[in-house]
Structure formats: C-alpha cells, structure tokens
XYZ file of C-alpha atoms in Angstrom:
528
model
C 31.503 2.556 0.633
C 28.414 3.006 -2.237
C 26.558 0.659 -2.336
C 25.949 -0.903 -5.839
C 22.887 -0.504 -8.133
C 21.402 -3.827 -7.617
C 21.361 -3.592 -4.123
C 19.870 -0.391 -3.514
C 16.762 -1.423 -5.570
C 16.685 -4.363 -3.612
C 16.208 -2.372 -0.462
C 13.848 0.264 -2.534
C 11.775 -2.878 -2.988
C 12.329 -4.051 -0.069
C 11.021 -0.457 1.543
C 8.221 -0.763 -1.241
C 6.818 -3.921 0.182
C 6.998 -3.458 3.486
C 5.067 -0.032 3.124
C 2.814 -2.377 1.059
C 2.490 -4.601 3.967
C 1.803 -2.113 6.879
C -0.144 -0.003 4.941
C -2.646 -3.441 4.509
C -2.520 -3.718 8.016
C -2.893 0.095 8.389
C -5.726 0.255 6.297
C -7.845 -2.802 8.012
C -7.168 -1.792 11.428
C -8.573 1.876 10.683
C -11.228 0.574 9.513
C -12.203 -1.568 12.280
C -11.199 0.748 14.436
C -12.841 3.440 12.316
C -16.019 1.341 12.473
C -15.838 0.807 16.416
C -15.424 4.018 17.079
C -18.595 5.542 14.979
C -20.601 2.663 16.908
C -18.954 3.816 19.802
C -19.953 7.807 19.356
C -23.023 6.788 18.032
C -23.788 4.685 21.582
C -22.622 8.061 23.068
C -24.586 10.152 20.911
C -27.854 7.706 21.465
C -26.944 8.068 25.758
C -27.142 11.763 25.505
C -30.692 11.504 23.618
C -31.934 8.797 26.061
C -30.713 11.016 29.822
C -32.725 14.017 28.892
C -35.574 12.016 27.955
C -35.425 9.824 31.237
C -35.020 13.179 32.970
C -38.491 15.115 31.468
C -40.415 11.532 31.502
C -39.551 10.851 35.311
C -40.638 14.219 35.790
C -44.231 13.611 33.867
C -46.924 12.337 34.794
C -50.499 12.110 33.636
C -51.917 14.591 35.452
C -48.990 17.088 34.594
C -49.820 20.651 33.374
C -49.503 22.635 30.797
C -47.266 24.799 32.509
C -45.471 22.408 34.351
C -44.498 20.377 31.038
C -43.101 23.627 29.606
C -41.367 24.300 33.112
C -39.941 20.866 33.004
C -38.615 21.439 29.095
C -37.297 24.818 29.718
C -35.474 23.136 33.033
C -34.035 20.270 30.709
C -33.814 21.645 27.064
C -33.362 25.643 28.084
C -36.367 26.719 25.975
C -36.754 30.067 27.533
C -35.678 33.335 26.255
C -33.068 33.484 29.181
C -31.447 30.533 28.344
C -29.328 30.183 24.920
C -30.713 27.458 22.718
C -28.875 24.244 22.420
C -28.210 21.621 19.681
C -30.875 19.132 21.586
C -34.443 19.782 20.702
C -37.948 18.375 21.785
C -40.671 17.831 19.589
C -44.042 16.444 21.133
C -46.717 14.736 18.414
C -49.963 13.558 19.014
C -51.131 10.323 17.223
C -54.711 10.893 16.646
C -54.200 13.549 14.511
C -50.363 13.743 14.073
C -50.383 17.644 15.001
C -47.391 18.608 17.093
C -48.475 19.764 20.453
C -45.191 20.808 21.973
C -41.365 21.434 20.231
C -39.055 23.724 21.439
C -37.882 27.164 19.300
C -34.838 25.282 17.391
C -36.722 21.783 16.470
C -36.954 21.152 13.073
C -40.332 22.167 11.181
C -40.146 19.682 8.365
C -39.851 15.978 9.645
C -43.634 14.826 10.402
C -43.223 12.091 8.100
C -40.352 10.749 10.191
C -42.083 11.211 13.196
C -45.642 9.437 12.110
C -43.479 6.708 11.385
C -42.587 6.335 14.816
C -46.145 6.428 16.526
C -47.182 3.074 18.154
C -49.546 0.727 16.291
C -53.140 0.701 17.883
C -52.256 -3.040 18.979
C -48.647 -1.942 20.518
C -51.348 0.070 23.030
C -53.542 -2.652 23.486
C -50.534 -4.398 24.719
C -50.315 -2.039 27.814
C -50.715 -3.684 31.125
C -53.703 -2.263 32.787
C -53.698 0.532 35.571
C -53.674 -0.072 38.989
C -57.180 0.742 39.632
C -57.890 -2.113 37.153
C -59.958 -3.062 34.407
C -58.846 -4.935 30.431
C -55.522 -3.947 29.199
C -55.643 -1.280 27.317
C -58.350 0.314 29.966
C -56.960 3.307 31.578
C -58.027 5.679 34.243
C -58.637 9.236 33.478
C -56.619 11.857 35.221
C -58.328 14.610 36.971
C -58.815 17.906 35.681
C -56.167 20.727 35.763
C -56.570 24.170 35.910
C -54.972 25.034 32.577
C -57.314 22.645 29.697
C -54.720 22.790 26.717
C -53.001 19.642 27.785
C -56.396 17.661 27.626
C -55.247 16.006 24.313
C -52.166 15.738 25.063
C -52.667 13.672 28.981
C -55.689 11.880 27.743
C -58.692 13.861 29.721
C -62.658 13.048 28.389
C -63.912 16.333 27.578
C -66.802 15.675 29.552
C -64.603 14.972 32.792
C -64.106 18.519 33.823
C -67.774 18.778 34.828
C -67.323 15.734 37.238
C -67.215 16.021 41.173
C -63.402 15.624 40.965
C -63.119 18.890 38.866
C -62.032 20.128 42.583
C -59.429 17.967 42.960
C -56.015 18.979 42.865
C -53.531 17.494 44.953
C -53.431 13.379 44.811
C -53.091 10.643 47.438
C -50.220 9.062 44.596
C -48.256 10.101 41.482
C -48.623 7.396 39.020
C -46.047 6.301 36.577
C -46.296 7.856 33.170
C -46.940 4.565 31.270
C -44.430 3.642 27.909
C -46.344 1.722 25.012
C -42.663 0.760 23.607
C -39.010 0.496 24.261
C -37.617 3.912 22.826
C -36.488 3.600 19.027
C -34.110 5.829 17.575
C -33.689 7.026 13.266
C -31.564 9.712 11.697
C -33.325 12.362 9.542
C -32.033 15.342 7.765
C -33.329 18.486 8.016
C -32.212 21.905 6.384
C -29.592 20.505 5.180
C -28.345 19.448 9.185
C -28.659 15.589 10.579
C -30.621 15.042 13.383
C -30.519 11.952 15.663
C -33.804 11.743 16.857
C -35.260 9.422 20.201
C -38.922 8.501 19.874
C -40.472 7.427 23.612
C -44.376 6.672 22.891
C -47.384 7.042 25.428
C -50.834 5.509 24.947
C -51.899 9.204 23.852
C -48.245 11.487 22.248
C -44.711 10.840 21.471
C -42.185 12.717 22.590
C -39.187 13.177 20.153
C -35.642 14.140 21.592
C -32.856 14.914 18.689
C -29.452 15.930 18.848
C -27.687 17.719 15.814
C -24.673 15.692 14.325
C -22.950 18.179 13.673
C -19.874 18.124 16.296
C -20.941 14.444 15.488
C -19.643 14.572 12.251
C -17.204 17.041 13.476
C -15.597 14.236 15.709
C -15.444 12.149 12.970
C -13.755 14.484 11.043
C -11.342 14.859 13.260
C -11.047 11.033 14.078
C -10.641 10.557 10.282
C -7.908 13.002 10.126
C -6.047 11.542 12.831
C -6.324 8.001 11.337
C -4.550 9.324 8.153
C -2.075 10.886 10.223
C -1.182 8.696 11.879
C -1.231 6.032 9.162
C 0.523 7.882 6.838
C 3.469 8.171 9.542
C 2.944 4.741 10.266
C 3.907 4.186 6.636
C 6.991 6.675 6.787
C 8.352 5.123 9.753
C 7.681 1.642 8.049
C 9.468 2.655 5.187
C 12.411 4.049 6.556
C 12.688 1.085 8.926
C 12.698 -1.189 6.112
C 15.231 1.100 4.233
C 17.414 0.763 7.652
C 16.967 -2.408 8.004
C 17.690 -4.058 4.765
C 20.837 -1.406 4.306
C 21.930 -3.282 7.548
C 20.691 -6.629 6.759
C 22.907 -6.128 3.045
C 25.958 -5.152 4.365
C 27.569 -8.611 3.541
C 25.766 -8.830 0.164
C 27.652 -5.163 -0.685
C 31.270 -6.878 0.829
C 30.836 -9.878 -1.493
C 29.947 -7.572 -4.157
C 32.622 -5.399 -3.486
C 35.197 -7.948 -3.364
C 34.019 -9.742 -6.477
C 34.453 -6.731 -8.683
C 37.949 -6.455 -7.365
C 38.953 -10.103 -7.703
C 40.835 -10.724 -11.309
C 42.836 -13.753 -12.272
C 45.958 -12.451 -11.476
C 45.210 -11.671 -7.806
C 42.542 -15.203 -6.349
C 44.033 -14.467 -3.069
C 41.522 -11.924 -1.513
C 38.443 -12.880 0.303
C 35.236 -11.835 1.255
C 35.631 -9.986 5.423
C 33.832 -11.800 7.480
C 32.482 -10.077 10.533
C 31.871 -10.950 14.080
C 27.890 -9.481 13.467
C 27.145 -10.877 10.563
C 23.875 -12.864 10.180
C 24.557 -16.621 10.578
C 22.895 -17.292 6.920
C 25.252 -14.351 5.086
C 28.322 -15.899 7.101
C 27.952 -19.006 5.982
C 27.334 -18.009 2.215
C 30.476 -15.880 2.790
C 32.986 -19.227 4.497
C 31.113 -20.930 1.488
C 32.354 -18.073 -1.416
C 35.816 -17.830 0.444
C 36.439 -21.671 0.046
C 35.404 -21.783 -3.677
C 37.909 -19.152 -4.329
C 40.543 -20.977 -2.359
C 39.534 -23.784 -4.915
C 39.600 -22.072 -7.728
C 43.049 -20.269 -6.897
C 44.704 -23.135 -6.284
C 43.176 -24.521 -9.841
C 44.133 -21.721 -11.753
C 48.086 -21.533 -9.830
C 48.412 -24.959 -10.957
C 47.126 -24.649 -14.616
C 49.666 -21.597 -14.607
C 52.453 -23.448 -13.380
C 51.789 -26.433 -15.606
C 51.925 -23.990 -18.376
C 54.521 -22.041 -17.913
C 56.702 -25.416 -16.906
C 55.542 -27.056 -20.193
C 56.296 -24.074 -22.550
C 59.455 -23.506 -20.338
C 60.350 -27.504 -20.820
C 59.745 -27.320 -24.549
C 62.006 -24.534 -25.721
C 65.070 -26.881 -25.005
C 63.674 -29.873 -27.490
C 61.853 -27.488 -30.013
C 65.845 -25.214 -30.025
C 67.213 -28.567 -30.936
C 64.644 -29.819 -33.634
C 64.755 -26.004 -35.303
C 68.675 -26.898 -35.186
C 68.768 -29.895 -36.480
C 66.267 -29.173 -39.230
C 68.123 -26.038 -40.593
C 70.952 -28.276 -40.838
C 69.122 -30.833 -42.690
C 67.190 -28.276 -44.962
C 70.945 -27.215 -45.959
C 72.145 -30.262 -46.638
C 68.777 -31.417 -48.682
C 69.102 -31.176 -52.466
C 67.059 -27.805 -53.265
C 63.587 -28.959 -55.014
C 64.228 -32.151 -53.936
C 61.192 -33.942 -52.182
C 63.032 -34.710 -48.961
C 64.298 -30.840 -48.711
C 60.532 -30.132 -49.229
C 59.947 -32.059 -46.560
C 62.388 -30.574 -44.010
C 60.900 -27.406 -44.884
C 57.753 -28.060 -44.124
C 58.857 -29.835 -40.607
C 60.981 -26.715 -39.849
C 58.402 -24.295 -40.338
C 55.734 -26.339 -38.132
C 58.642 -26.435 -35.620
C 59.181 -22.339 -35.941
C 54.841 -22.487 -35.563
C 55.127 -24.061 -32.083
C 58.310 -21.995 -31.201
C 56.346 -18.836 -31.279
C 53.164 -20.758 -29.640
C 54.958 -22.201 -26.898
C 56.515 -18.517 -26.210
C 53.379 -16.782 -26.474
C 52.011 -19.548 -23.821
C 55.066 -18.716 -21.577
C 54.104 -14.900 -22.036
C 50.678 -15.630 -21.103
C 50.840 -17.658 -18.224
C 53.228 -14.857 -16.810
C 51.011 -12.177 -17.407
C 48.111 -14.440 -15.724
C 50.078 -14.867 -12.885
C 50.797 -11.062 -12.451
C 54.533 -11.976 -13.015
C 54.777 -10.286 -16.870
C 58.097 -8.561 -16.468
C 58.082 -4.660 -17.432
C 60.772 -2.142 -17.466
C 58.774 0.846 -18.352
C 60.826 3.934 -19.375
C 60.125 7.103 -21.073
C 60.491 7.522 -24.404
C 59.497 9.087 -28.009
C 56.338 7.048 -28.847
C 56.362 9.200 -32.482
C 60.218 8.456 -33.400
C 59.944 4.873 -32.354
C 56.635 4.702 -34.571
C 58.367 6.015 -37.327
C 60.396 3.207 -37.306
C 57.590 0.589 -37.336
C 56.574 2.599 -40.521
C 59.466 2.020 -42.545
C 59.252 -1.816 -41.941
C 55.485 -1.786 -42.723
C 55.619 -0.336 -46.071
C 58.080 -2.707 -47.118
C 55.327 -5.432 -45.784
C 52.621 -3.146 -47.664
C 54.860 -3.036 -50.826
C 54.984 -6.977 -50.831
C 51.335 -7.610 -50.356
C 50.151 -4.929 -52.536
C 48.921 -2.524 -50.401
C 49.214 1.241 -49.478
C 50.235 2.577 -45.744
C 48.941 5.865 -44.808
C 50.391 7.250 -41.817
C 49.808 10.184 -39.522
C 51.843 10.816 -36.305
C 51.802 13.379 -34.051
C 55.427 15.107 -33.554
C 57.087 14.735 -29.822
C 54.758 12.607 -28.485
C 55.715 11.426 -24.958
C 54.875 7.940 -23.427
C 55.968 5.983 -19.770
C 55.670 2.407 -21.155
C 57.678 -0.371 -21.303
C 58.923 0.215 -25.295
C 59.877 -3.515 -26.111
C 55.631 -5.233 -24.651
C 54.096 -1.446 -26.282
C 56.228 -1.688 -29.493
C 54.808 -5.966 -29.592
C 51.329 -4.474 -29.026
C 51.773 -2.285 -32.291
C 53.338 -4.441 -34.237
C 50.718 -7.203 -33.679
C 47.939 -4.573 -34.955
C 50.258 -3.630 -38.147
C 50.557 -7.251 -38.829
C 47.014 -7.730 -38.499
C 46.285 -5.049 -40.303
C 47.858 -5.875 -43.303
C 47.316 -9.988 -42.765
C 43.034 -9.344 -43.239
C 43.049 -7.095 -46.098
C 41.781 -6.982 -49.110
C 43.428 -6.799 -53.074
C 44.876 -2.976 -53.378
C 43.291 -1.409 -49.827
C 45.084 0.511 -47.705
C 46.725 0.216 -44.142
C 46.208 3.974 -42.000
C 48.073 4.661 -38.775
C 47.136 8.107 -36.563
C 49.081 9.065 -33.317
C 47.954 11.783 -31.727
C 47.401 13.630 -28.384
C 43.411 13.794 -27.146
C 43.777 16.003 -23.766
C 46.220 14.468 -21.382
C 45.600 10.807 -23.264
C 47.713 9.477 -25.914
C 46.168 7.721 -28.675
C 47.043 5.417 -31.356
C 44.847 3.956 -34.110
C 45.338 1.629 -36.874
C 42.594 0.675 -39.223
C 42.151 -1.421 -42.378
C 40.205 -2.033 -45.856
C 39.588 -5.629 -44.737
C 36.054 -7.217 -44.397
C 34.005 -6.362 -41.668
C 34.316 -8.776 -38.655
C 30.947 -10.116 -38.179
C 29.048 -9.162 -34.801
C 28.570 -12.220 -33.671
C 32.715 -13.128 -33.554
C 33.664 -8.984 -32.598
C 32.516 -10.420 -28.456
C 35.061 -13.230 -29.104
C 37.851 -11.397 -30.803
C 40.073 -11.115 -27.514
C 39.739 -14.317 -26.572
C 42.767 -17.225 -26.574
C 42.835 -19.533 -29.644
C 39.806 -17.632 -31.148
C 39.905 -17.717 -35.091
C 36.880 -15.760 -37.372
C 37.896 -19.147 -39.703
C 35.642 -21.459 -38.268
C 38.045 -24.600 -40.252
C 41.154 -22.833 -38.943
C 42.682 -23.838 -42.072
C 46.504 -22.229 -42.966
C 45.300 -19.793 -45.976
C 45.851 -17.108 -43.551
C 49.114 -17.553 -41.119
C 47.918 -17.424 -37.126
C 46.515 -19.387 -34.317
C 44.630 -17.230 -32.575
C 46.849 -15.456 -29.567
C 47.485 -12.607 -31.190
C 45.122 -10.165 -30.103
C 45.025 -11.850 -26.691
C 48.617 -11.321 -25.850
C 48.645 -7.603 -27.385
C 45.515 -7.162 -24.553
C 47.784 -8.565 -21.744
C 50.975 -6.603 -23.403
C 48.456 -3.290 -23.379
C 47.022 -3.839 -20.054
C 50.690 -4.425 -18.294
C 51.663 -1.196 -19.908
C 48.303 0.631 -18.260
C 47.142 1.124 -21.897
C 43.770 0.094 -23.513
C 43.230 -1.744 -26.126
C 39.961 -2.231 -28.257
C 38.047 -3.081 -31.163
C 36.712 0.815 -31.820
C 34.187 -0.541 -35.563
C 34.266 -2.841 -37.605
C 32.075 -2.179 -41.103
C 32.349 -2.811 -44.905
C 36.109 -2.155 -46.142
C 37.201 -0.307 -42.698
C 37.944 -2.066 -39.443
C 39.513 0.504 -36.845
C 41.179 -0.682 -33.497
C 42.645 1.793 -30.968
C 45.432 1.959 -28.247
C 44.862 4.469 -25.837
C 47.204 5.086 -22.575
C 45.490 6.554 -19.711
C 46.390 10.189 -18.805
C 49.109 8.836 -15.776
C 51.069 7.094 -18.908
C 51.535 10.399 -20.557
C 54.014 13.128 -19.789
C-alpha cells in the first residue's frame, strides 16, 4: 500500500527536523567535547615538556659542568650524532645578556624575543629564599670552580673565584638543590613556519627552554576532527533514517484512514477505518471516533434516502390522479375560456412535479447504489441516428441548425434506455441555452479503445464562477429561477448519476463565447 503525498512529506519533515534536532545536539557536544579534548592533549602535550625538564633539572646542580650538562642533554634530548634528533628541543638563555648558552642541533634559531619574555624580573630573584649557608635573600653562595670554565656564566662563578684556595676542590661534602626563581610558565611560538610549545624553568642566573613541535599535535587533532564529522555525520544518517522509520510506523493509521476515506462514496457509508491490535492509543481513539461519525452519518443519509424515495414513491399515486382529473377538466373547459386557462396552467405545474418527483425517485436510487441497469450491447451510432432525427425537428422549431458527425459501427456495453436519457438530456440542453440562428453539433467517434461522444452549442458562455456548480442538484445559472427557460435544475445531475451507473464520464470539456462543449466518454472496458 503507497502511501499518499501528504504523508510522505510529513515524514520527510518529520526526518528533516529530527536531523535538525540531533545535528544541534551533535554540533554542541563536539564542541565541548572538541574543546575538552584540545585541553586535554594540550595537558598531555604540557606533561611531556614538564618530565624532561624535571629529569635534566634533578640532574643539575650548581656546580655541574660543562660537560656534564651536555652529557645530561644528550642522555635526555639525544643531542649526539649517534642518536637521531627528536621533535623536543632545549634551548638554554642567559638573562644578563640574553645570549643563548646551550640549544640542541634542531631548536629553533629565531625566537629570542619569546624567550626574553620569559626571563624572571630582577625582584622575582630577590624573592629567592636564601641558601643554606645563609645570608639576605637573594644572597647566594658561589660554587666552586670546575675544571672546564665555559659554564662560569652560565652556574654563576665570580671570575675572581678560580684563584681562591678552593680552586682544588672537587668532590663536595653535599649536592645542593638547583634553586627555581618561578613556577615553570609555558607559551606557543611559531617558528619556520612549525608551532612550538615551549616550557620556560628560570634560575637566579639562565633559563632553560624545553619545546615540543605540534605537529603530531595538530596531527591528532586532525584526526580527532575527522572522526567528530564522521561520526556526526552518521549520527545524522542514522537519525534520519530512524525518524523516516519511525514516523512511516508511527503513520500507518493516518495512511488507513486516508485510504479508507478516498474509498468511501455515498453509495457505500458502510466501510470503516481497521483498527489494529498495535495501534497507538491516541490514533485508535481518533479511528473508534471517525468510525462512529460515519455510522452517524450513514444512518443520516439511509434515512434521507428512504424518506425520499418513500415520498416521491407516495406522490406518484395523488399527482396520477390530479394529471387525470385535470386532462379531463381541460377537455371539458370551453377553449379560451379563463377557467380552461386555468386548468392548463394547473395541469402543466402538475406534469412539472411529475417529472420532479421521478427524477427524485431516480436519484435517491442511484444514491443508494440501487439504480437498476440492464446493460446490453448495442449500436451506439444507429441508436444515435435516431436521436438525430428527433432533434432536428426540435432544431427546426426553435430555429436552429444540427450538425452531426457519427462514427459508423460504433460498439457500446451500456444500459441503452439510462445512456440514451444521458444524451438526450445534453441534446435538450443543447438546444434549450442557445442563441437566435446558432447551431447544435454532435461527434461520435472512436479515440483508441474509448468511445466518445460530444455535443456542443452556440449558447453563452457559462460563467466560471457557476461551471464548479453545474453538476450539482437544484443548481440554476438563473439566479431568480424564473420560468423563461423550462428546468429546475436536475438535469445535469441525474445525466452524471445515469453516466456514472453506465461506467461512462461525463463533463463540462469549455465553455467560451458562442461555443459550450460537453463530452461523454466510456472507459475502454465499456467498449467492444
């Protein structure tokens, strides 16, 4: 079973919102946890800057040498020609001067003014607790001398101190503790085109700088950002097709009501919406509340059909009696007398609602699907040919001319009596809303396995506004219904109901200036 238009843009907007909806959700939950996880890597990133520096600054002291600081790089960095050079680097400044004294072969060359921006403030080292030997803060003891003088600067030696009686001095009662002016700071810089993450840990005398590249930093990102677009996007996918699912599921009863209201005409009230055992309590309930108002309105419309069909049947007895009697007085009446005038007049009103209270009865058997049909086959041409000859002689009388064209042989299954009605209806109209010397046509003719039958007119056009209403019962163009023009509007109705009972099709094909065309048409399964 399809399911109709309406409904499947209700569940493409359905699917619409709902991808709408989780991709909102999508969106602010990558980003927080977008945002967590860069502070998260970048915590990682800062921990592998800090554990190499707490690894060369435990091994430092101040009376470390030259050659054991580079030892002590090339055993935590790999500086050495033997070992393969790594993303971390180690860059040690003085602050007097700001020269580098130290940095390892793959260290940036051009980020000094980062790093003087990380040297200690004179009164960040006067902040320094004093050393153990004693003395103001700030005061501190210097180390002996060392074999090797390039590190003088760089541990804090007097120049003057290698001359003193501890110049012989090399191996020391106690090691002490290399002292840190400040809590380590961290900064991003960008060198040659490649970010650094740099960690800045100050003595009273140097900084030493340890940077990482962030390159598999932004790598990881990368990668972290593809994944959350991955997996978002599916998210959305799998939303989407969930919502399709689930409204298609949550509209099967809609589609059933649908479904069953498309099929439901006035001639058959008695079907009702299925209910089933898994329908949703809200849909079942709008279904037991659908399936009584057509039990109401069934029984409504049996008994407005039985009341008409009883009253038209229960007036042909008393309207036969009153046509009797009045023929019988309009015989007897003096001719051009004013009471034969006047029986006249009552006998034709009487004839009016004979053929109204017949074309009720037909009605209210063709609304109760009980229109009896004999259909037969037949010649639909030779039986035309007959309705010709009496519609000239109508022509003749009103003035007009009847142009006919019909189709030799042509075959119909139809009941001939309700078809030949349905014709002669449109020939009466036809010639009834003309104008002064116009012309009446009439085509029959085969169009592939349909038959087809149209009859068309000089008459005014019908105006757009009354073409909608031109089927309906007891519609009139004459808004006064006055009697200039004979009718009372069931015409056209009845030849519809006549038309449909025979499978045929009738409608109102244009309707302009001096040419109104309407067309029969039988459907191909009428035609032989």
């Amino acid at each position: 079973m399809s399911a109709p238009a309406n409904t499947r843009s209700f569940r493409i907007r359905l699917a619409l919102q709902t991808m709408i909806v989780a991709g909102t959700l999508v969106t602010v939950f990558g980003a927080a946890a977008w945002w967590y996880a860069t502070r998260t890597l970048e915590r990682s990133l800062d921990d592998r800057i800090i554990a190499p520096a707490q690894r060369v600054w435990n091994r430092i002291d101040p009376y470390t040498t030259d050659d054991q600081f580079k030892m002590i790089a090339d055993l935590v960095f790999g500086t050495s020609p033997d070992h393969e050079s790594t993303n971390a680097v180690l860059v040690v400044q003085e602050h007097g001067q700001g020269k580098t004294i130290f940095s390892t072969p793959n260290a940036p060359k051009d980020l000094d003014v980062y790093f003087r921006s990380c040297f200690p403030t004179q009164a960040e080292i006067a902040r320094m607790p004093p050393m153990p030997n004693g003395g103001p803060p700030g005061a501190h003891r210097p180390p002996p001398p060392r074999r090797n003088p390039e590190f003088d600067d760089l541990l804090g030696t007097p120049p003057d101190f290698a001359g003193s009686e501890a110049a012989g001095q090399h191996d020391l009662p106690f090691r002490p503790q290399m002292p840190m002016v400040r809590e380590p700071t961290t900064f991003t810089a960008r060198s040659g085109g490649i970010d650094w993450r740099f960690g800045a840990f100050s003595s009273p005398s140097y900084t030493i700088f340890i940077g990482l590249s962030l390159t598999d930093f932004y790598a990881e990102i990368n990668r972290m950002a593809w994944w959350y677009v991955g997996a978002g996007a599916l998210g959305l996918v799998l939303a989407g097709f969930g919502a399709l699912w689930t409204s298609k599921r949550a509209m099967r009863p809609l589609e059933r009501v649908v479904n069953t209201a498309q099929h439901l005409t006035a001639s058959d009230l008695a079907e009702r919406i299925p209910l089933q055992r898994d329908d949703d309590r809200e849909f079942a309930q709008l279904i037991d509340v659908l399936n009584g108002m057509m039990e109401r309105l069934q029984g409504s419309f049996q008994q407005a059909i039985r009341f008409t069909a009883d009253a038209s049947h229960e007036l042909k007895t008393p309207l036969a009696i009153m046509l009797a009697e009045l023929d019988d007085a309009v015989r007897h009446a003096k001719p051009g007398s004013a009471e034969h005038e006047r029986f006249v007049s009552l006998f034709d009103e009487a004839s009016r609602l004979k053929q109204i209270t017949q074309s009720l009865l037909l009605l209210s058997q063709a609304d109760a699907g009980r229109l009896p049909t004999r259909p037969e086959t037949y010649d639909l041409s030779a039986d035309l040919s007959r309705l010709i000859e009496d519609g000239e002689i109508l022509c003749e009388q009103a003035g007009l001319t009847l142009l006919h064209q019909i189709e030799p042989d042509v075959q119909v299954h139809a009941d001939r009596a309700l078809l030949r009605q349905v014709l002669q209806n449109l020939l009466s109209n036809a010639i009834k809303y003309n104008r002064p010397q116009g012309r009446v046509s009439l085509h029959l003719a085969r169009q592939g396995a349909q038959v087809v039958c149209t009859i068309s007119n000089t008459g005014p056009a019908i105006p757009m506004e009354n073409q909608q209403r031109l089927f309906e019962r007891f519609f009139r163009g004459d808004k006064a219904h006055n009697r200039k023009t004979d009718g009372f509007g069931l015409g056209l109705n009845i030849a519809t109901e006549l038309a449909r009972a025979n499978g045929a099709e009738l409608r109102l094909v244009s309707s302009k200036e001096d040419e109104t065309v309407f067309e029969v048409r039988l459907d191909s399964s009428r035609s032989t």
